[in-house]
Short mmCIF file of C-alpha atoms and ligand atoms in Angstrom, two decimals:
data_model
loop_
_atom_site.label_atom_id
_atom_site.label_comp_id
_atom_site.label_asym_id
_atom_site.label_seq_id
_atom_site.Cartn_x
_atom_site.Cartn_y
_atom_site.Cartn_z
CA UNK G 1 63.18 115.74 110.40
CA UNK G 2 61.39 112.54 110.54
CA UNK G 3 63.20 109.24 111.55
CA UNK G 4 61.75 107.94 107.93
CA UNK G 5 63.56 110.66 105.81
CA UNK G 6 66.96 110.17 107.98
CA UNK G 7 66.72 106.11 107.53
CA UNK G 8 66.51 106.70 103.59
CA UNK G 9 69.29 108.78 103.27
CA UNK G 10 71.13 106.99 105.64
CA UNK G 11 71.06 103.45 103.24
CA UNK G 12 71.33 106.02 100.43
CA UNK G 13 74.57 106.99 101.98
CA UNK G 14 75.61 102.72 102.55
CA UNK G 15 74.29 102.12 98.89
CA UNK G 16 76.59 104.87 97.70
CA UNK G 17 80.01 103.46 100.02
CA UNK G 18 79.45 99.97 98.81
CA UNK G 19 79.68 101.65 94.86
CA UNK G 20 83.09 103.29 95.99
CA UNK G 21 84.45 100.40 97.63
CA UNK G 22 83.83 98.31 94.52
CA UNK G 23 85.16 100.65 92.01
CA UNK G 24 88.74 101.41 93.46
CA UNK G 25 90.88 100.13 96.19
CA UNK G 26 91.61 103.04 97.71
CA UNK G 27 90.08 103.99 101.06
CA UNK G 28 89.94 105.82 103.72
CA UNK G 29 89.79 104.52 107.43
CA UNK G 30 89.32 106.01 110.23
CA UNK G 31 90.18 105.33 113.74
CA UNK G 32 89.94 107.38 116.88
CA UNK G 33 89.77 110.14 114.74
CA UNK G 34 92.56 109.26 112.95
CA UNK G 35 92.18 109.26 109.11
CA UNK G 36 94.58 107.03 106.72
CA UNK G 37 94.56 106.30 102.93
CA UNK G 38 96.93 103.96 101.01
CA UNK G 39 98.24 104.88 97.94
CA UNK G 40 100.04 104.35 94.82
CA UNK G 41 102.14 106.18 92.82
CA UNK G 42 102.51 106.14 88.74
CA UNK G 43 103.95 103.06 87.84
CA UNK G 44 107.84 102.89 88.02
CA UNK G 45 109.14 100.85 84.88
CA UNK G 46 112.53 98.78 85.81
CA UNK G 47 114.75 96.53 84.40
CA UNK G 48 117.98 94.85 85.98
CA UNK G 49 120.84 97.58 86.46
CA UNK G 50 118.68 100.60 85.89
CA UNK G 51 117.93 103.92 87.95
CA UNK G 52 114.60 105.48 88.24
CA UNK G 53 114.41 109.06 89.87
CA UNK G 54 111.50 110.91 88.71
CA UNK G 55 109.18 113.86 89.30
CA UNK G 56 105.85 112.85 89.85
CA UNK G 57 103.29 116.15 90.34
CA UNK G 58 99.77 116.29 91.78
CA UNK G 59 100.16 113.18 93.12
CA UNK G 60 97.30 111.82 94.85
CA UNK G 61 97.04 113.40 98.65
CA UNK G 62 94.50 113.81 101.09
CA UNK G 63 92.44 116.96 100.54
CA UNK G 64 91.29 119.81 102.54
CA UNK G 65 92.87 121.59 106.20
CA UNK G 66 94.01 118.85 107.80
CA UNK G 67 97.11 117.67 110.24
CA UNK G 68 99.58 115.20 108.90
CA UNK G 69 100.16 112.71 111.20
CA UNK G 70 102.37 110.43 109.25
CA UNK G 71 104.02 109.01 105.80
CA UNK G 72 104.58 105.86 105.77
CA UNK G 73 105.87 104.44 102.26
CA UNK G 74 107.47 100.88 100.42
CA UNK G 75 108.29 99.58 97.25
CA UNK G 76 105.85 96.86 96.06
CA UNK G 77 105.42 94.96 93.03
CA UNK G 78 101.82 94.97 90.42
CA UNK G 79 100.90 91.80 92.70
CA UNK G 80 101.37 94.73 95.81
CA UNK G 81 103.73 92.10 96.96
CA UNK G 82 106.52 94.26 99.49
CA UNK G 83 109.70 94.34 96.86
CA UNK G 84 113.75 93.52 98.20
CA UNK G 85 115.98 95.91 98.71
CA UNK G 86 118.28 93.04 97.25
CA UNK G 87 116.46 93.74 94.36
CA UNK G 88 115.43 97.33 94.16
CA UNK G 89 117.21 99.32 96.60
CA UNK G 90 114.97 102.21 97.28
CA UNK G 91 117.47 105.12 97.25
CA UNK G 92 114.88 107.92 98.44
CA UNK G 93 111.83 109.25 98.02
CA UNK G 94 110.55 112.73 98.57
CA UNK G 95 107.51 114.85 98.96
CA UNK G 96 107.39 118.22 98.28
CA UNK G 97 103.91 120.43 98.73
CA UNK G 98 104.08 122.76 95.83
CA UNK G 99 101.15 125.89 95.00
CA UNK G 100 99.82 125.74 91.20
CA UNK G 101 98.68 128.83 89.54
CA UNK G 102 95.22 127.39 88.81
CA UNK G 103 93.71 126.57 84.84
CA UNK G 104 97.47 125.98 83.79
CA UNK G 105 96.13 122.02 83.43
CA UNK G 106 96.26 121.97 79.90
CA UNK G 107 99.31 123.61 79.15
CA UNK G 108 101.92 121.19 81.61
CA UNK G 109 100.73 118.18 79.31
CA UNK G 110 101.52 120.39 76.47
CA UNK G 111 105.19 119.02 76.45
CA UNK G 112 107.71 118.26 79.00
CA UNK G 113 108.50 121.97 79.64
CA UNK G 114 109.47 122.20 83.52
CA UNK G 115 108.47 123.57 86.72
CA UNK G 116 107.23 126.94 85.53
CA UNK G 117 108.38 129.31 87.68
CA UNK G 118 105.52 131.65 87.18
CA UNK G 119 102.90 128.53 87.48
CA UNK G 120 104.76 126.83 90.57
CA UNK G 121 105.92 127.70 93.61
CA UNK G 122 107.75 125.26 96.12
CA UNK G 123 105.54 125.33 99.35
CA UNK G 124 108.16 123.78 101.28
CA UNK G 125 109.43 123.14 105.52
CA UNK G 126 110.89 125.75 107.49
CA UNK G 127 114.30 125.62 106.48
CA UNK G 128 117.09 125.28 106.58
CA UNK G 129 119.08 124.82 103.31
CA UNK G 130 118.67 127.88 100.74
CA UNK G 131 117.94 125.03 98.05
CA UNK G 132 116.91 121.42 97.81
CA UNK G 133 115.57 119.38 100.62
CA UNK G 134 112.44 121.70 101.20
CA UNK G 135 110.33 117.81 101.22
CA UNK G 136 107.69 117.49 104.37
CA UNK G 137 108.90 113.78 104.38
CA UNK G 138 111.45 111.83 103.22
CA UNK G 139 112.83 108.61 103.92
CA UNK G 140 115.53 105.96 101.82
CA UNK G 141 116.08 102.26 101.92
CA UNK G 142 115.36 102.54 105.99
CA UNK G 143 111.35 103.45 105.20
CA UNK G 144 109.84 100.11 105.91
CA UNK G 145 111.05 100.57 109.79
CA UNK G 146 111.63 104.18 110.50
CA UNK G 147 108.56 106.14 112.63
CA UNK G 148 106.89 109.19 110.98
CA UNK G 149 104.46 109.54 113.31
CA UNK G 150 103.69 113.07 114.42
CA UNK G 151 103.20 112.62 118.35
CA UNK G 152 99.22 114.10 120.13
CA UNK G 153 98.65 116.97 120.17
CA UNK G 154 100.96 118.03 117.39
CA UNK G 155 100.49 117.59 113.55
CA UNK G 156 101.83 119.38 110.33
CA UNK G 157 99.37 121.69 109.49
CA UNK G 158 98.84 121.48 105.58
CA UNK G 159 95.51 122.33 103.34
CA UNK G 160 95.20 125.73 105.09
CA UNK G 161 93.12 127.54 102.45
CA UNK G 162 94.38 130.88 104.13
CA UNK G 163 97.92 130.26 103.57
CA UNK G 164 97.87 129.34 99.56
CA UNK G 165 98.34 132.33 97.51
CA UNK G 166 95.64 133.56 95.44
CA UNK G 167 94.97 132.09 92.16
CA UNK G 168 96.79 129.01 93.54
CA UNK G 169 96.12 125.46 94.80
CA UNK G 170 97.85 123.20 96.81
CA UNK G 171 99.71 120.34 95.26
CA UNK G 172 102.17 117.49 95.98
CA UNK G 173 104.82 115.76 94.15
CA UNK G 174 106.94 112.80 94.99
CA UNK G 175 110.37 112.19 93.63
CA UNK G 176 111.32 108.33 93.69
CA UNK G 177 115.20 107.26 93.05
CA UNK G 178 115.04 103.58 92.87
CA UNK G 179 117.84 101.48 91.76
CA UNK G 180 117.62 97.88 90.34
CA UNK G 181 120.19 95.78 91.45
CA UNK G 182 119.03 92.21 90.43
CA UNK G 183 122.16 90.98 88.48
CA UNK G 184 124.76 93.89 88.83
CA UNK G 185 128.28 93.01 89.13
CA UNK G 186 128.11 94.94 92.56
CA UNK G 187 124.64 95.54 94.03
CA UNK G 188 126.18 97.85 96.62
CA UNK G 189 128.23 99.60 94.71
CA UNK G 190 125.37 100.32 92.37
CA UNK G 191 123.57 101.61 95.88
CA UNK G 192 126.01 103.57 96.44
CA UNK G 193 126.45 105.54 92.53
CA UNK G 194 129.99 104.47 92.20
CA UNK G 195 130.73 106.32 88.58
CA UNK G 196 132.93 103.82 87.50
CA UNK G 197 129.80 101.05 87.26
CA UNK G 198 127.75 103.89 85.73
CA UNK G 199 128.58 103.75 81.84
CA UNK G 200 128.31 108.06 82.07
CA UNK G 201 130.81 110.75 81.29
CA UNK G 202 128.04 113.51 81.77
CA UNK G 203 125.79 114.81 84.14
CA UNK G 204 122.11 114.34 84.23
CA UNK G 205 122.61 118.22 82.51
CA UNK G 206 125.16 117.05 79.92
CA UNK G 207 127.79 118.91 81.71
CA UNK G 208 131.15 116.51 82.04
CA UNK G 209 131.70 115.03 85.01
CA UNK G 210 135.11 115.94 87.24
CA UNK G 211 137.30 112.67 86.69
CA UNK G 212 137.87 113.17 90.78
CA UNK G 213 134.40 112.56 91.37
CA UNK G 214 133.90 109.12 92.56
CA UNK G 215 130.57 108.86 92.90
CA UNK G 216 127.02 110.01 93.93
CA UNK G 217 123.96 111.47 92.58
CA UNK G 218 125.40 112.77 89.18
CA UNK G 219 126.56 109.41 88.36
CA UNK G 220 122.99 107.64 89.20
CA UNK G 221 120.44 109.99 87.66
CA UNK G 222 117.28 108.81 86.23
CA UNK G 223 117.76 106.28 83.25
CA UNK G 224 121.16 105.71 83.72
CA UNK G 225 122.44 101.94 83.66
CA UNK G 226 124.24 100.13 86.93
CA UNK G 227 127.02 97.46 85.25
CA UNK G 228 124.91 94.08 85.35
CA UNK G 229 126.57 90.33 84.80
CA UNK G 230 127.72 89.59 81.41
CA UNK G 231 125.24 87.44 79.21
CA UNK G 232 122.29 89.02 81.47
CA UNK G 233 118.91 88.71 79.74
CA UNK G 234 117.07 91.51 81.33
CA UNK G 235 113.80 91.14 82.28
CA UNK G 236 111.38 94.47 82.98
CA UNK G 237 108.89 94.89 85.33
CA UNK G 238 106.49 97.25 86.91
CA UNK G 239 106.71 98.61 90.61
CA UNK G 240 105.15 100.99 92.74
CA UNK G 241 105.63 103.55 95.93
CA UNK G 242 102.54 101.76 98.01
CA UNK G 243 102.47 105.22 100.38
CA UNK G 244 100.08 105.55 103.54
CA UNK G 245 99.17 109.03 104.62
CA UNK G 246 97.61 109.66 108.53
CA UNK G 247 96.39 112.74 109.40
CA UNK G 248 92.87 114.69 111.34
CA UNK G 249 91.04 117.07 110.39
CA UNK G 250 92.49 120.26 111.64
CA UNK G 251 91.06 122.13 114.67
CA UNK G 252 92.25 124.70 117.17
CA UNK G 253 93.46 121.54 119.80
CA UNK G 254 96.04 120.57 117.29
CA UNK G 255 99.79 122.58 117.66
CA UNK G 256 101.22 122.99 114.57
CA UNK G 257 105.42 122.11 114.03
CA UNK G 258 107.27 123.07 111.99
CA UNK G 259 109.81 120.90 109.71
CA UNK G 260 113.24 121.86 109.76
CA UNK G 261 116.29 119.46 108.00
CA UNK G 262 119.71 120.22 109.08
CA UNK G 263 122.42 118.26 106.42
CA UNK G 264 125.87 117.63 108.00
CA UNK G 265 127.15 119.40 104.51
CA UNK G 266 125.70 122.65 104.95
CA UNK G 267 128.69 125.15 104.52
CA UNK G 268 127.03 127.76 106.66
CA UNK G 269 129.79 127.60 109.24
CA UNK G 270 132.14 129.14 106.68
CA UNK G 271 130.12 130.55 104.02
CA UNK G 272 128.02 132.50 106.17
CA UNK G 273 125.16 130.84 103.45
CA UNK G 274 123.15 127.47 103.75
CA UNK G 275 124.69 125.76 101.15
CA UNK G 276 123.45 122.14 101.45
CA UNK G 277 125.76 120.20 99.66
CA UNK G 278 123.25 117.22 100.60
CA UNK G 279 125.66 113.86 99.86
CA UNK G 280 129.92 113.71 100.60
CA UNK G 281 132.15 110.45 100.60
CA UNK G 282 133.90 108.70 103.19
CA UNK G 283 137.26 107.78 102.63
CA UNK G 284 138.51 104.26 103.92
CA UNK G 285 140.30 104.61 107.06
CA UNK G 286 144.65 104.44 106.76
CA UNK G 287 144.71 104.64 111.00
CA UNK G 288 142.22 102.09 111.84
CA UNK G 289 144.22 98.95 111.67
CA UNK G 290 146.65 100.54 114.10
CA UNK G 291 143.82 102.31 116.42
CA UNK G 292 141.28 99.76 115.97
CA UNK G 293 138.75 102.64 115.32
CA UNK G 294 137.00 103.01 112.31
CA UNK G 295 135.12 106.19 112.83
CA UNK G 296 134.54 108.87 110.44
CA UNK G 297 132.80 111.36 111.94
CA UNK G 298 131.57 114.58 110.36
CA UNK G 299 130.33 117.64 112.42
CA UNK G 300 128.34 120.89 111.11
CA UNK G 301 126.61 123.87 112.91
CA UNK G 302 124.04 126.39 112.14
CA UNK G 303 122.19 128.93 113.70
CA UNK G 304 118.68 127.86 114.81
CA UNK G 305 115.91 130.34 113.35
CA UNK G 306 113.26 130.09 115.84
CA UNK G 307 112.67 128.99 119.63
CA UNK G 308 111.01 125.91 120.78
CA UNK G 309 110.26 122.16 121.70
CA UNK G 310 111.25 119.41 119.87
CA UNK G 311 108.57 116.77 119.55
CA UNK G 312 110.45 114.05 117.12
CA UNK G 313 114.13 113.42 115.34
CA UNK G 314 115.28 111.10 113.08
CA UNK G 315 118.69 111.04 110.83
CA UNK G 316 118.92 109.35 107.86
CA UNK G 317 122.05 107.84 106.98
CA UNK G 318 123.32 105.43 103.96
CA UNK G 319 124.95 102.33 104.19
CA UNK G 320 128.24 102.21 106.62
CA UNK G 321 126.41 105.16 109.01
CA UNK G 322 126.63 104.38 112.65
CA UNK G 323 124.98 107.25 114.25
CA UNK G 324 124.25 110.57 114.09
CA UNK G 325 123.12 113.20 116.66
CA UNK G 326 122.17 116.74 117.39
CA UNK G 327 123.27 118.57 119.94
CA UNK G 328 122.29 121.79 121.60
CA UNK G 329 124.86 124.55 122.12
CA UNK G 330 125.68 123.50 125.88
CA UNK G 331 126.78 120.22 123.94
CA UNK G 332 122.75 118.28 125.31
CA UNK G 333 121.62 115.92 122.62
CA UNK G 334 118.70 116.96 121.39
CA UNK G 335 118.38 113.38 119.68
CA UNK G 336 120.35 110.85 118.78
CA UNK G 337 119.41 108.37 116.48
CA UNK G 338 120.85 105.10 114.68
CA UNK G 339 120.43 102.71 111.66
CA UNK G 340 119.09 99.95 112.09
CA UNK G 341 120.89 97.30 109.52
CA UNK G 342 118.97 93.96 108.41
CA UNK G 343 120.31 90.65 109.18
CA UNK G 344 118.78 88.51 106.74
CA UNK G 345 117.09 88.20 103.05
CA UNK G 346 113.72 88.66 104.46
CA UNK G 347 111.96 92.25 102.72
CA UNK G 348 112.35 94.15 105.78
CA UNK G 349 115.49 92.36 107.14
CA UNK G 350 118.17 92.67 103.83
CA UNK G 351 121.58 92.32 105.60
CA UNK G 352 123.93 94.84 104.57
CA UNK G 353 121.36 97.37 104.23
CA UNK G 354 119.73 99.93 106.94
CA UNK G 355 116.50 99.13 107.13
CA UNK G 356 115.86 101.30 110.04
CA UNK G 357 116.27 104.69 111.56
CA UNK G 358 116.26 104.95 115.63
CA UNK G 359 114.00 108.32 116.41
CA UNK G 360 113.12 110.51 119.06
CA UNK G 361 110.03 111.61 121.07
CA UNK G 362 111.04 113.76 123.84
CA UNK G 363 108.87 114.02 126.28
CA UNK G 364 106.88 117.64 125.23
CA UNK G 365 108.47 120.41 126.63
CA UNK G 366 111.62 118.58 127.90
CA UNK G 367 113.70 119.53 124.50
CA UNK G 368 114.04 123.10 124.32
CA UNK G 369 116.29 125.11 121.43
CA UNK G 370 116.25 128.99 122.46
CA UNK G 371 115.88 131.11 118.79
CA UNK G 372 119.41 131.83 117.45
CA UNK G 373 120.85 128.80 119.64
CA UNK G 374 123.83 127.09 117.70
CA UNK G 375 123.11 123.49 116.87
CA UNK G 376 125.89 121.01 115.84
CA UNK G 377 125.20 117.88 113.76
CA UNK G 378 126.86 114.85 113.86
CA UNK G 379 126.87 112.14 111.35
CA UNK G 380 129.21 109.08 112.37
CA UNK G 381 130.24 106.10 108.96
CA UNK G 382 132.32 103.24 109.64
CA UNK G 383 135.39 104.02 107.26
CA UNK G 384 136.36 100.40 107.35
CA UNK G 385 136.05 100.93 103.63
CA UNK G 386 135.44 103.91 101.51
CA UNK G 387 131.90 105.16 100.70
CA UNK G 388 130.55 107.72 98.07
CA UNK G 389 127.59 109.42 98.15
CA UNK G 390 126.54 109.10 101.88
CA UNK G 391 124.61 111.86 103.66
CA UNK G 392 123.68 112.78 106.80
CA UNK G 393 120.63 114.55 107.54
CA UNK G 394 118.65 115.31 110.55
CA UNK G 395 114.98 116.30 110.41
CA UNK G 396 113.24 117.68 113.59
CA UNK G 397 109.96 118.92 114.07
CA UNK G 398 109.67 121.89 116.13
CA UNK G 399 106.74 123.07 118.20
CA UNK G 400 107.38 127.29 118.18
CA UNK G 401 107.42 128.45 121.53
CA UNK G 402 105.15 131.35 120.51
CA UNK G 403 102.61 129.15 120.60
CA UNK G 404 102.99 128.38 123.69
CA UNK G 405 99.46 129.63 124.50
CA UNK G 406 98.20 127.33 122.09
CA UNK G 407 97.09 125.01 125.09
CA UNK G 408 99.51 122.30 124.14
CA UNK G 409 98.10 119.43 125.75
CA UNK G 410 94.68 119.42 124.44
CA UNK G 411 94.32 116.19 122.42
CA UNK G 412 92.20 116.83 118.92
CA UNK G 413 88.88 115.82 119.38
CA UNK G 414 87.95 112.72 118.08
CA UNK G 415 85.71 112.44 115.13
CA UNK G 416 82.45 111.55 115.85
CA UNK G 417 80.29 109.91 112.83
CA UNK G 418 77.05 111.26 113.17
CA UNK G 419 74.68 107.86 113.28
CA UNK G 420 70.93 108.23 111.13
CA UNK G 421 71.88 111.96 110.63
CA UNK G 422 72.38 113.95 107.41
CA UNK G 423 76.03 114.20 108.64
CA UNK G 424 76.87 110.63 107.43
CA UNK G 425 74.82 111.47 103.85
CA UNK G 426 77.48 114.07 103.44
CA UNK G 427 80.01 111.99 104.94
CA UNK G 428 79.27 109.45 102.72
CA UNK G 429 79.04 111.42 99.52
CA UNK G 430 82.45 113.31 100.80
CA UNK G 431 84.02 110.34 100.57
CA UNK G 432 82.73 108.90 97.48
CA UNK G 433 83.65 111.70 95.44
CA UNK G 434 87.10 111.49 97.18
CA UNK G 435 87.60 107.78 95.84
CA UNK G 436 85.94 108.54 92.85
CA UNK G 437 88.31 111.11 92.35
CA UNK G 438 91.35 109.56 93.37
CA UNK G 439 90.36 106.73 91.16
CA UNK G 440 89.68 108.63 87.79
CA UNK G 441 93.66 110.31 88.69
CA UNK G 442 94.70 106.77 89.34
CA UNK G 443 93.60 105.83 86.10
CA UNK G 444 95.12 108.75 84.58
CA UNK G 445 98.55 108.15 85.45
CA UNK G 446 98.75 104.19 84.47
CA UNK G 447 97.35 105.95 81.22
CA UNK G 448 100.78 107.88 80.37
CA UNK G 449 101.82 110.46 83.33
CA UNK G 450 103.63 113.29 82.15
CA UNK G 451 105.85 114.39 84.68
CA UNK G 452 107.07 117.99 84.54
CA UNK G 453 111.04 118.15 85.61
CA UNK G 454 112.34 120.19 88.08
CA UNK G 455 115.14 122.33 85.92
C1 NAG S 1 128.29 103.05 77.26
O1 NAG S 1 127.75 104.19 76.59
C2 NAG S 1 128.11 104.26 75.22
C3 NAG S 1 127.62 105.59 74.66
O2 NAG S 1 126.72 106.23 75.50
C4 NAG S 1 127.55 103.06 74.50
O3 NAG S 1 127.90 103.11 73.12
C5 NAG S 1 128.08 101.77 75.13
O4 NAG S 1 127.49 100.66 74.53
C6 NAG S 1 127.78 101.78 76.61
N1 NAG S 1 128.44 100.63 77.24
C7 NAG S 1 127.80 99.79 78.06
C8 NAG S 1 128.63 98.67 78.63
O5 NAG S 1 126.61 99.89 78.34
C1 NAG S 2 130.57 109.77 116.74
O1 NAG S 2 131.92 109.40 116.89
C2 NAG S 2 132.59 110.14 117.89
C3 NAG S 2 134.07 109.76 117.81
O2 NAG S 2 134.24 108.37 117.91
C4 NAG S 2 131.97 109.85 119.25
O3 NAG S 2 132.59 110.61 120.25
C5 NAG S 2 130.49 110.22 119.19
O4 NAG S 2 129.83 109.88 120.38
C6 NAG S 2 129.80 109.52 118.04
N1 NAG S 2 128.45 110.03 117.90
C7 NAG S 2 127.38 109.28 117.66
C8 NAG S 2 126.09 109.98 117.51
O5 NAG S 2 127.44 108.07 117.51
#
């Protein structure tokens, strides 16, 4: 091919970028190899007091076989101005990876009529609770300064064409529980879905709530109302998960792990089953004034399902957690990681509030679990006072030893753009249909999302 023909499409290619980069703000960067795309999710409608926690599906994603790297995510305003936790205190947010039976497109905006079983199937990590928490990532109010990043040479193998079922795609949804606390009569009890600031006698199902329970999820579902200051005029506004995803394109270099979240309330010890019980409440301390200790610390073990290194840990803990760790059946931590609590009103810094997790890289190869190793979980909460709703989770990703052959030190290659070749033509066009794409969606959900519910 002639220099001529590769120069035309080459500014054919530039022509065609500049069009993208003007008609949405979403794009994708690359560095070292390294790809990343910010994000938004549908809109999240708020007034003072009240709880958000919905289902969004097919949420925008990066496409194709590819290796998460990280999932980085914050609250932000319709300015994209970084939003309080004094003001909206960002409970969680989850995503899930999810197959779709594909042409069903027309009938899930026929209605709200759920998560089809037949038409869905939850794609989720490796374990370990028989239900809920099967999310890839997942973070709470500590998102802003907690590391996701997936360390060289490993990444979370997703978009594997192989691996969805046929008649399926691969799909994403994101479940955001955000709480507005701007004028409640207590912001961190409202945090915290204490029932008796919750106007709610019911569950999120309509089944009646035990008058023991205290507080916790069932109290603080999705359109329920935290107690705000008398006289209150409330004002509404519009806010947003701004979420960055990392990843490379996949390739034989890259060693897959796998995601595995133990919860300090799994009842596997005595049930024999992984019953994930996912929050509990700490009771305030009657000893401590006496012992000067204010520790309440919870312990859980399960059975590990498969052998191999771990490459990253992090815990996540709610307000009044001091620790958590996860230790190997000769009584090793595997990792041990803390919050991080803000000391200020800065976004970022909110005293009161973690606004951190500590994690762990171990050096690959140092952090072994053998297959069908017992691992206990601690999770450590100042019971200084009482707290409802807490958990403690640990999430690990785990590099199986099988794999071992895998070469695990090779570093993915990096991505070479191929200069005044066809390559950047298709590049280009790749790219432009990606935005284009991931514009048109954008525009769909501002336009009236219909989320389907989990039921
Ligand atoms: C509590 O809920 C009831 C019925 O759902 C409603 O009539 C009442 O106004 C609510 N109270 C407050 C303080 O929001
Ligand atoms: C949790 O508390 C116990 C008891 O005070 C202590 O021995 C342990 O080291 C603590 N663990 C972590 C991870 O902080």
């Amino acid at each position: 091919m002639s220099f001529g023909s590769q120069g035309v499409v080459f500014f054919l290619a530039i022509a065609l970028l500049a069009t993208c980069a003007q008609n949405s703000e979403a794009r994708v960067t690359i560095e070292n190899g390294l790809k990343s795309m910010v994000y938004l999710s549908p809109k999240i409608t708020q007034h003072h007091g009240s709880v958000s926690n919905k289902y969004y599906y097919d949420i925008e994603f990066p496409k194709g076989h590819i290796a998460l790297k990280s999932f980085n995510a914050e609250v932000v305003d319709e300015e994209g101005n970084p939003v309080s936790l004094q003001e909206t205190y960002l409970h969680h947010w989850v995503v899930v990876r999810y197959y779709e039976r594909i042409g069903i497109e027309d009938k899930k905006h026929d209605g709200n009529t759920g998560f089809h079983k037949s038409d869905h199937i939850i794609a989720g990590n490796a374990g370990i609770c028989s239900h809920g928490l099967t999310q890839f990532f997942g973070l709470g109010s500590e998102t802003r300064k907690t590391s996701t990043r997936v360390p060289d040479p490993f990444g979370i193998e997703v978009g594997n064409p192989l691996e969805v079922p046929f008649g399926y795609e691969e799909k994403w949804m994101l479940n955001i529980h955000a709480i507005d606390t701007r004028g409640t009569v207590d912001a961190m009890g409202c945090t915290e879905c204490r029932c008796n600031l919750y106007n709610v006698t019911n569950d999120e199902y309509g089944r009646p709530l035990d008058p023991n329970y205290l507080g916790g999820l069932y109290c603080c579902y999705d359109e329920t109302q935290c107690k705000v200051k008398n006289g209150l005029e409330s004002v509404e506004r519009n806010l947003y998960l701004r979420y960055t995803v990392k990843w490379v394109d996949w390739s034989d270099s890259i060693v897959p792990v796998k995601i595995f979240i133990l919860d300090v309330t799994d009842t596997w010890q005595t049930t024999g089953i992984h019953d994930c019980l996912i929050e509990y409440n700490v009771e305030q301390s009657t000893t401590g004034i006496a012992t000067n200790d204010y520790t309440s610390s919870r312990r859980s073990s399960v059975r590990f399902p498969i052998g191999g290194d771990v490459v990253y840990g992090v815990a996540h803990q709610h307000s009044g957690g001091i620790g958590s760790a996860l230790y190997r059946e000769d009584g090793q931590a595997i990792c041990s990681s803390t919050p991080i609590y803000g000391k200020g009103n800065d976004v970022g810094d909110e005293a009161g509030y973690i606004v951190g997790m500590t994690t762990c890289y171990p050096k690959p190869g140092s952090m072994k679990i053998a297959k069908g190793e017992t691992l206990t979980l601690e999770s450590n909460y100042s019971s200084e006072k009482s707290h409802t709703g807490v958990m403690g989770l640990f999430y690990i990703l785990v590099a199986e030893s099988s794999l071992e052959s895998h070469n695990p030190v090779q570093v993915y290659k990096e991505f070479k753009v191929p200069i005044f070749s066809w390559g950047l033509a298709v590049f280009g066009l790749a790219i432009c249909a990606a935005v284009l794409v991931a514009y048109q969606r954008r525009k769909q959900s501002e336009d009236g999302y219909q989320p389907i519910i989990v039921t």
